[in-house]
Short mmCIF file of C-alpha atoms in Angstrom, two decimals:
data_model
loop_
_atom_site.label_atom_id
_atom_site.label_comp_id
_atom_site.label_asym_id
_atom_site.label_seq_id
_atom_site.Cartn_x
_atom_site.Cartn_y
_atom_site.Cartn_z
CA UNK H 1262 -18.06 -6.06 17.71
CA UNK H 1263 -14.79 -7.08 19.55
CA UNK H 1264 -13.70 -4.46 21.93
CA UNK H 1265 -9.68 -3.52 21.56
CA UNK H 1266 -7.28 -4.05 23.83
CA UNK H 1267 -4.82 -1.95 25.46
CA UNK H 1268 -2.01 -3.56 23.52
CA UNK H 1269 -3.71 -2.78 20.23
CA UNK H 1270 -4.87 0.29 21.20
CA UNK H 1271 -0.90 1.04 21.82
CA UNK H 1272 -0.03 -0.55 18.81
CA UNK H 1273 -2.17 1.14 16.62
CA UNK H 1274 -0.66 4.65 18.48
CA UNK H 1275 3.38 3.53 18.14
CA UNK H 1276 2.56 2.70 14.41
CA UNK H 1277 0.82 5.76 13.63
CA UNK H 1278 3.71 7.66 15.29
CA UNK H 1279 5.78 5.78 13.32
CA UNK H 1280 3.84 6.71 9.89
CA UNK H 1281 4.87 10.62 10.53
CA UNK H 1282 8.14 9.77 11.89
CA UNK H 1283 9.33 8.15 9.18
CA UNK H 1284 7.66 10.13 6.77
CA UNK H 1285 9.54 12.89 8.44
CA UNK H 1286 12.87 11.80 9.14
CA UNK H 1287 13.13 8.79 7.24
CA UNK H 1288 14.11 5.01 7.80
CA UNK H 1289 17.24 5.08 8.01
CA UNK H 1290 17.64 7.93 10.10
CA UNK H 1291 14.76 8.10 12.61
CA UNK H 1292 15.47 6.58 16.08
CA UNK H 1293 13.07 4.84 18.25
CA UNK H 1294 13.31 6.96 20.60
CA UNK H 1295 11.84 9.75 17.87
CA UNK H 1296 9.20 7.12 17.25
CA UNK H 1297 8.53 6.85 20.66
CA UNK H 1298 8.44 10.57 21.39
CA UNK H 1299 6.16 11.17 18.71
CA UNK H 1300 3.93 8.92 20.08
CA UNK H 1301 4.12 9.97 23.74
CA UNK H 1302 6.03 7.02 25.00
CA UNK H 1303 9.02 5.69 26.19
CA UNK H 1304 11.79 4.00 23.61
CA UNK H 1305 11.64 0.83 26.20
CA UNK H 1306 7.84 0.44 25.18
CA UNK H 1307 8.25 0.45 21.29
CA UNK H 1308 11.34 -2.03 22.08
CA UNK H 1309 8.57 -3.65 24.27
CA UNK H 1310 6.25 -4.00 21.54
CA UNK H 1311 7.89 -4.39 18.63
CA UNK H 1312 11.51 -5.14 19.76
CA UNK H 1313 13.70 -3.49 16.71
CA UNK H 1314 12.87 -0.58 14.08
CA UNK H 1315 12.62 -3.58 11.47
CA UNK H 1316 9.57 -5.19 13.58
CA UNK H 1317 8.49 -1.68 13.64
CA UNK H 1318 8.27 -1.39 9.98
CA UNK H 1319 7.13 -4.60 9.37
CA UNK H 1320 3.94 -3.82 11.42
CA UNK H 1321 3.21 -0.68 10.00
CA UNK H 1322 3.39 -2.02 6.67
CA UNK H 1323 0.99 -5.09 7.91
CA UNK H 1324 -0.99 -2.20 8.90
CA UNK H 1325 -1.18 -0.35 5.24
CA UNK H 1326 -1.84 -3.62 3.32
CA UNK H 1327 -4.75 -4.17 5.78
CA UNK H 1328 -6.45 -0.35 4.58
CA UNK H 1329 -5.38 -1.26 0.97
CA UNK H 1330 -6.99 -4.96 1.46
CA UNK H 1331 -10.08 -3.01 3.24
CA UNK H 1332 -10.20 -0.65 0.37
CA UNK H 1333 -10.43 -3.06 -2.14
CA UNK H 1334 -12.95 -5.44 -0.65
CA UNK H 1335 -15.26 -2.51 -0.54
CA UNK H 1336 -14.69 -1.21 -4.16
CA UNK H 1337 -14.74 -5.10 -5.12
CA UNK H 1338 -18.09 -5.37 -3.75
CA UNK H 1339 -19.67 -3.04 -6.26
CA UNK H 1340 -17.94 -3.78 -9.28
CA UNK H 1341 -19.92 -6.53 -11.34
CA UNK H 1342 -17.90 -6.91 -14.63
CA UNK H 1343 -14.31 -7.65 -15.22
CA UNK H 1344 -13.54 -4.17 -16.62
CA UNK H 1345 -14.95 -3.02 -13.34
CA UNK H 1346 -13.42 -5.00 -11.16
CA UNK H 1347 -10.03 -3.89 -12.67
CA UNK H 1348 -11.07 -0.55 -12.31
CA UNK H 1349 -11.50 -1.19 -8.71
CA UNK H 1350 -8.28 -2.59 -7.92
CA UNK H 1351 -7.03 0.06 -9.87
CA UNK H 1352 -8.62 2.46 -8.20
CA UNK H 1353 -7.94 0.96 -4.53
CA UNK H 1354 -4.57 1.44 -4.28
CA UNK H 1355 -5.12 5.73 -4.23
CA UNK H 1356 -7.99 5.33 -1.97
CA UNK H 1357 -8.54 8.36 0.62
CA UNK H 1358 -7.52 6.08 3.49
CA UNK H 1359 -4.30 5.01 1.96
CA UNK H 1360 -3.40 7.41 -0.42
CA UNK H 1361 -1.74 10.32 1.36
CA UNK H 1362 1.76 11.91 1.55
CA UNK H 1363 2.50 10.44 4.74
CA UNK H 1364 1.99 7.17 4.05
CA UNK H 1365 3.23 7.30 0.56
CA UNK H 1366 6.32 8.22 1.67
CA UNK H 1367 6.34 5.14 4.24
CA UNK H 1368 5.29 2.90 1.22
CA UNK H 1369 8.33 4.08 -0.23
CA UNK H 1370 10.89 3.64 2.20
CA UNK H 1371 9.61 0.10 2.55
CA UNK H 1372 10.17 -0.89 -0.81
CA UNK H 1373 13.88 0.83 -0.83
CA UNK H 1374 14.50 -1.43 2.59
CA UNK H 1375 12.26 -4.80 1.65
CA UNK H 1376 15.68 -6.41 -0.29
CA UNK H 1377 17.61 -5.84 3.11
CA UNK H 1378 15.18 -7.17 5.56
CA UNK H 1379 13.76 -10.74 5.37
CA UNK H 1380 10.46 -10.11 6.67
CA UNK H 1381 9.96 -6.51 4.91
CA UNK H 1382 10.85 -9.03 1.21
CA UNK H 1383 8.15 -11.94 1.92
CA UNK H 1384 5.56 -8.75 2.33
CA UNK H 1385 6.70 -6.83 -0.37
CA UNK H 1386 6.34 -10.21 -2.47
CA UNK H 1387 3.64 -11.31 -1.24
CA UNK H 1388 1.50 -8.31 -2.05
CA UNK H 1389 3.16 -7.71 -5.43
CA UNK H 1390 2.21 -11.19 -6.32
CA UNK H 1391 -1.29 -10.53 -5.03
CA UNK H 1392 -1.14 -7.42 -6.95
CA UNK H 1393 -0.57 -8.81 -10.10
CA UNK H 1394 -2.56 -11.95 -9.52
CA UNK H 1395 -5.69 -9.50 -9.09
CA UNK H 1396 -5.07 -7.39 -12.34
CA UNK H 1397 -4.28 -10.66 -14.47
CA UNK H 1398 -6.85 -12.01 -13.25
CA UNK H 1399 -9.60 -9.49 -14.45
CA UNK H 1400 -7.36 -8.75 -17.75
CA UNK H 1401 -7.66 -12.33 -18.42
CA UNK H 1402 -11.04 -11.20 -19.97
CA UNK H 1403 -10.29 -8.27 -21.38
CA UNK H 1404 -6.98 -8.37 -23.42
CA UNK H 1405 -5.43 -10.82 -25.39
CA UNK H 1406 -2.96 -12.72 -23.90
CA UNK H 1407 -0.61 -11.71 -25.81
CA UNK H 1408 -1.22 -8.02 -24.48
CA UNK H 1409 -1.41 -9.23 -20.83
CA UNK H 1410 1.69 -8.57 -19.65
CA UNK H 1411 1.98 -5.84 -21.68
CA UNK H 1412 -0.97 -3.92 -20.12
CA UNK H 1413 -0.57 -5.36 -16.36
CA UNK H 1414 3.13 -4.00 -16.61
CA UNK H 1415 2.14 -0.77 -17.41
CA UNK H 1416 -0.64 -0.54 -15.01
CA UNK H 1417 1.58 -1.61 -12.42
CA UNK H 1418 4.41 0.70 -13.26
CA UNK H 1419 1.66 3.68 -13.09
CA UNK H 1420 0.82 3.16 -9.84
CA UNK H 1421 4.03 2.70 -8.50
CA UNK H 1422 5.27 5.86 -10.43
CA UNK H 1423 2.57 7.97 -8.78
CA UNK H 1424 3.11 6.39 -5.10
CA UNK H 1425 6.59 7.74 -5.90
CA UNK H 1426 5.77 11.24 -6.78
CA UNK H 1427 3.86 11.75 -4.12
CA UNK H 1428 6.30 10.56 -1.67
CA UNK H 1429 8.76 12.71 -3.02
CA UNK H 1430 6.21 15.48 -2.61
CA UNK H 1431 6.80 17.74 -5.40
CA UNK H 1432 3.39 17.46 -6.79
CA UNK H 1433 1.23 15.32 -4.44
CA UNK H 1434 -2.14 15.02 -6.52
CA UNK H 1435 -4.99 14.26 -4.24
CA UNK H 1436 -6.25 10.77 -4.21
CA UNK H 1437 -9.76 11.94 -6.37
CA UNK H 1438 -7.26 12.87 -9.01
CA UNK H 1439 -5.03 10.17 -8.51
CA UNK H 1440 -7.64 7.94 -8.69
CA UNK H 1441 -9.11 9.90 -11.56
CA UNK H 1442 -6.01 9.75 -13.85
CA UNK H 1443 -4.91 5.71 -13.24
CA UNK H 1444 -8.79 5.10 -14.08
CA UNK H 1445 -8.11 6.91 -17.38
CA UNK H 1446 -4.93 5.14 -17.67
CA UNK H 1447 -6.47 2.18 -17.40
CA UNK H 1448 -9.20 2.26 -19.73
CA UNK H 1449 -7.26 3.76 -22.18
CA UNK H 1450 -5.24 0.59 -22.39
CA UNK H 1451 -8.03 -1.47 -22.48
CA UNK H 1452 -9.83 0.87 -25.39
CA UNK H 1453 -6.62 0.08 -27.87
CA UNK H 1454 -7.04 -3.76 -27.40
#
């Protein structure tokens, strides 16, 4: 196992400090100097390491598509039909390790800032393209294609709307519940194929 490095180690501490800044204060209002004092650091070493609150974001959302990836490599791995490997991607995206208010919120705020920033809109395409490649992919088998987009839409649209909800933080479900209700979702639409 590779060991970290300092830089990493840092990294990893200036993004989680972003995570509850911004999930505190919000984008467009939280300094780097906030960042940085939530983190215990100075605003030169954020400017050091990332160089602007855009880099900033754009790492920290790196980092939350690498737990969702991780999460759904591992549910992947267990799932042996198509209707379960659906349920898995499903299911990924309100895993423990991603699914919490915090970082909800941050999911959020990066799709509300992703059609102003460059490098925030080739993420936020590139994973809802690998999104939606995934759940096509296993509907493929499961629908008729003339329900596919039908039934990916809506699936998609669910998640999103509950990522939402819980970054507005009225009613935060937990993630077993989350997970719980899109699975039910889910194989409701594929029961009235």
């Amino acid at each position: 196992m590779r060991r970290k490095r300092i830089r990493d180690i840092r990294n990893d501490e200036l993004v989680a400090a972003a995570i509850r800044s911004l999930h505190h204060r919000g984008f467009g209002s939280v300094t780097m100097a906030e960042i940085a004092g939530e983190a215990g650091a100075s605003a030169a070493s954020i400017n050091y390491y990332f160089g602007s609150k855009d880099r900033l974001m754009e790492e920290t959302m790196r980092r939350l598509l690498s737990i969702l990836h991780t999460a759904l490599l591992s549910r992947l791995a267990e799932a042996k039909t198509p209707r379960d490997r659906l349920l898995a991607i499903v299911e990924a995206n309100f895993d423990d390790t991603l699914f919490t208010p915090a970082q909800c919120s941050v999911w959020v705020q990066f799709w509300a800032n992703a059609p102003y920033t460059s490098s925030l809109s080739r993420l936020h395409r590139i994973n809802r393209a690998r999104v939606a490649s995934n759940i096509r992919r296993e509907l493929r088998q499961l629908v008729p294609e003339q329900g596919l987009n039908r039934v990916q839409t809506t699936i998609q649209a669910y998640m999103d709307g509950i990522w939402i909800e819980a970054a507005q933080g009225d009613t935060v479900p937990d993630a077993a519940s989350a997970r719980a209700d899109a699975r039910a979702l889910t194989e409701l639409l594929l029961d009235r194929r």
